[in-house]
Amino acid sequence: MCGIVGAVAERNVQGILLEGLKRLEYRGYDSAGMAVLDLQGHLQRGRALGKVAALEERLTREPLPGRCGIAHTRWATHGRPSEQNAHPHQSGERLAVVHNGIIENHEALRRELEAEGYVFTSETDTEVIAHLLERESRQAGDLLAAVRRVLDRLDGAYALGVIHAEEPDVVIGARKGSPLIVGVGIDEAFVASDPLALLQVTDRFIYLQEGDAVRLSAGGRIEVFDATGLPVEREIQVFEHGDGAASKGDYRHFMLKEIHEQPMVIAAALEGRLGERSALVESFGPEAEALFRQASQVHIVACGTSYHAGMVARYWLERYAGIPVQVEVASEYRYRQVVVPEGTLFVTLSQSGETADTLAALRFARERGYLASLAICNVPGSSLVRESDLTLMTQAGPEIGVASTKAFTTQLTALMLLTLALGRVKGLDERVQADLVTALRGLPGLVARVLELDPEIEALSMAFAEKHHALFLGRGALFPIALEGALKLKEISYIHAEAYPAGELKHGPLALVDSEMPVISVAPNDELLDKLKSNLQEVRARGGELFVFADEGVGLEEADGIRVIHLPHVHEALAPILYTLPLQLLSYHVAVLKGTDVDQPRNLAKSVTVE
Ligand code: G6P
C-alpha cells in the first residue's frame, strides 16, 4: 500500500505534494515524508512519524521549498512505523526514493549491498532501491537508465518515485504490480498512486501500464516508456467525478458522507443499464451476450467487503439465473489447484481494482481456461479493469473512508444487474425480470428512506459503546450482510464481532450468549422469516439482548430485551442492499461514541496492494 506523489513544476511543489499526501492518506498513515531538490539543486528531506498532519506541522517549522519533489505516506510492511523507516529513503545526499509495494528479494540485495560497503539506516525493503540506484547511477548515462538497471534487479511489486540532484528538474516514476498514474498539468507534471491525489492541480491523467516507466521534466514534459524500454504513447484520460469527492462537505467524516451518497450512487450504477422490463446485457460490453450464453458456471473472487458482495451474488445467481456459483477470497483462491469446468465465467469484485490478491487471482485465472473474465470495479483505468475481458463500473465515485460503504452497495447493485443479464440469456421468466427491474428502479428511494432512520440508529448505538463483543445473525442472502455488519463494527469501533447464519447458532455460538452479548439481526420479509424468528427466540431464552432490523410488515414488535427498528418493505431479492445501511450507520455511531478514527481505523488501509 502506501501513497506516492511526485511533482515537477515552475512553482514551489511543497503544497502540492502535501495536499496529495493528505488525499492519499487512506492508503496508509503511520508515517509520512517528503524530499525536494531546492532552488540550489540540493536534496532536502523531512519525515515524521504518524499521520500527514505531523509532517505538515514539521514543514511549517522547517519548510521544503523546491520545484521538483517526491512524497510518501506509509503503511508499514517491513519495519515498524518510525521516522527512520519513513520514506523517502536516500543513499548519500543526492538521491531519494519513495516506494509502494514489496521487494521480495530485498534480503539478498541487502547482503550484496552491505558487502559492498553500503550502510543501511532503516529496516525497510525500500532502502535497497536507494542504494542500488546510487550504485547504478554512477555507471548509467542518466537517471532513467539507472532506474531501469535497478528495476531489472527487483522481484516483487512496486510503484516508485525517484529524484536525483544530478538532474534537478526530473522525477522518474515506474510501476509493476502497484498503481501509478501521471497527472498532466499545464507546464507541470505529476505522478501519484491515484488521481484523487492530484485533483487539486489537474483532471487529466495517464494510467501507466504494467512495467511502464515515466520521466517527468521541466515544462510539463512527460515521456513514457514500456517494459522493454521503448517510448510509448499512452492515452490521456479526463477524470469525470470532479473534486467534490476529496472533501467531507458538511459531514463530520468521509464515511458518513459516503453512507449518505448511497441513494445517488445506486441510481448512477443503474443509469443506462435497465430496459423497460429487463437489464441491458450490452452494459457488460459488446461481447457479453455471446459469452453469457455460453456461461454454465460462475467463479467469483474478491477480498474483504467485496468478498461479501460476492457471497450475496451466489444466492442471486443460483436463484434467478440457475447457474452454479463458487465464491472465494482471492488470497486462498490463487494458491489452490482450481478445477475449472468448461464454460466458467470468472468474476472479480473490487472497489479499487488494485488489490494485490484479487489482481493475482485474475492473472492466475487467465491461465486456467476460463470462458472469460469480468471485473466489477469502481475505478476506471485500474489494473483489474484493464486486464479483464469484460467490465462493469460500479459508478460509486471515489470512496475515501477506509471502511467500504457505498462501494459495497453499488457492487451489489451491479451484481443484481449481472444476475438479471445472465437470467435474461438463460430464460428467466419475463415477469420475474420485470418485477426485479421495477424494484431496482425504486431502490434509491427506499435507501433514502432508510437513511432517515439515522437518529433512531444513533440512539441504539449507545447500547454498544461499552460492549466488547457482538454477534450478527442473518439467513440466506442476508447472512453475508450479517458478515459485512460484523466486519464494519470490527473495522471502525474495534469491538470484536462475529456473524453466523442464524440456523448455525445452536451449534456453538449460542454458548456465548448472555446479557453482555448484544445480538444484531436483519429480518426482511422473506421465506426464511419464520425460521429466523425461532432463532431469535433461542437468543431471548438465554437472556441475550436482541437488536432487530425488521420489515415493517413482519409483526416483530419491541418487547423486553428486543429492540426493533422497522425498515420499509422491499422486494425480497433487494433486501441485502437495503439492510446493509442500518448496519453501516450503527457501526459508524458506535465508533463515533468510542472516539476512534472513523475514516482511518488503526492498522488498516483502503487499498491493499501488497499480498
Ligand atoms: C481493504 C479495504 C476493504 C476492502 C478490501 C478489498 O481491506 O480496507 O474495505 O473491502 O481491501 O478492496 P477492493 O478495493 O479490492 O474492493
XYZ file of C-alpha atoms and ligand atoms in Angstrom, residues 303-307 349-355 358 399 402-404 411 487-488 491 604-608, ligand 1:
42
model
C -11.311 -9.660 -0.790
C -12.817 -8.040 2.293
C -16.109 -6.275 1.820
C -16.070 -7.066 -1.906
C -15.986 -10.759 -0.997
C -15.129 -7.700 -7.476
C -13.029 -4.814 -6.272
C -13.577 -1.234 -5.265
C -10.039 -0.152 -6.101
C -9.177 -2.546 -8.905
C -5.672 -2.699 -7.448
C -5.989 -5.223 -4.606
C -7.525 -10.081 -6.493
C -14.543 6.293 -1.742
C -11.272 3.070 4.717
C -14.380 1.089 5.704
C -16.223 0.413 2.473
C -21.266 -3.632 -6.124
C -16.786 -6.503 9.668
C -17.856 -2.829 9.779
C -13.017 -2.262 11.485
C -5.834 -0.810 8.110
C -5.590 0.782 4.697
C -8.090 1.234 1.957
C -6.225 -0.201 -0.929
C -4.172 -3.289 -0.182
C -9.129 -3.421 2.141
C -10.186 -2.413 2.495
C -11.562 -3.070 2.451
C -11.794 -3.694 1.097
C -10.688 -4.678 0.726
C -10.790 -5.113 -0.731
O -9.037 -4.384 3.137
O -9.949 -1.874 3.776
O -12.561 -2.097 2.691
O -13.026 -4.363 1.090
O -9.417 -4.049 0.880
O -10.568 -3.999 -1.545
P -11.088 -3.840 -3.023
O -10.569 -2.497 -3.452
O -10.476 -4.956 -3.821
O -12.568 -3.917 -3.003
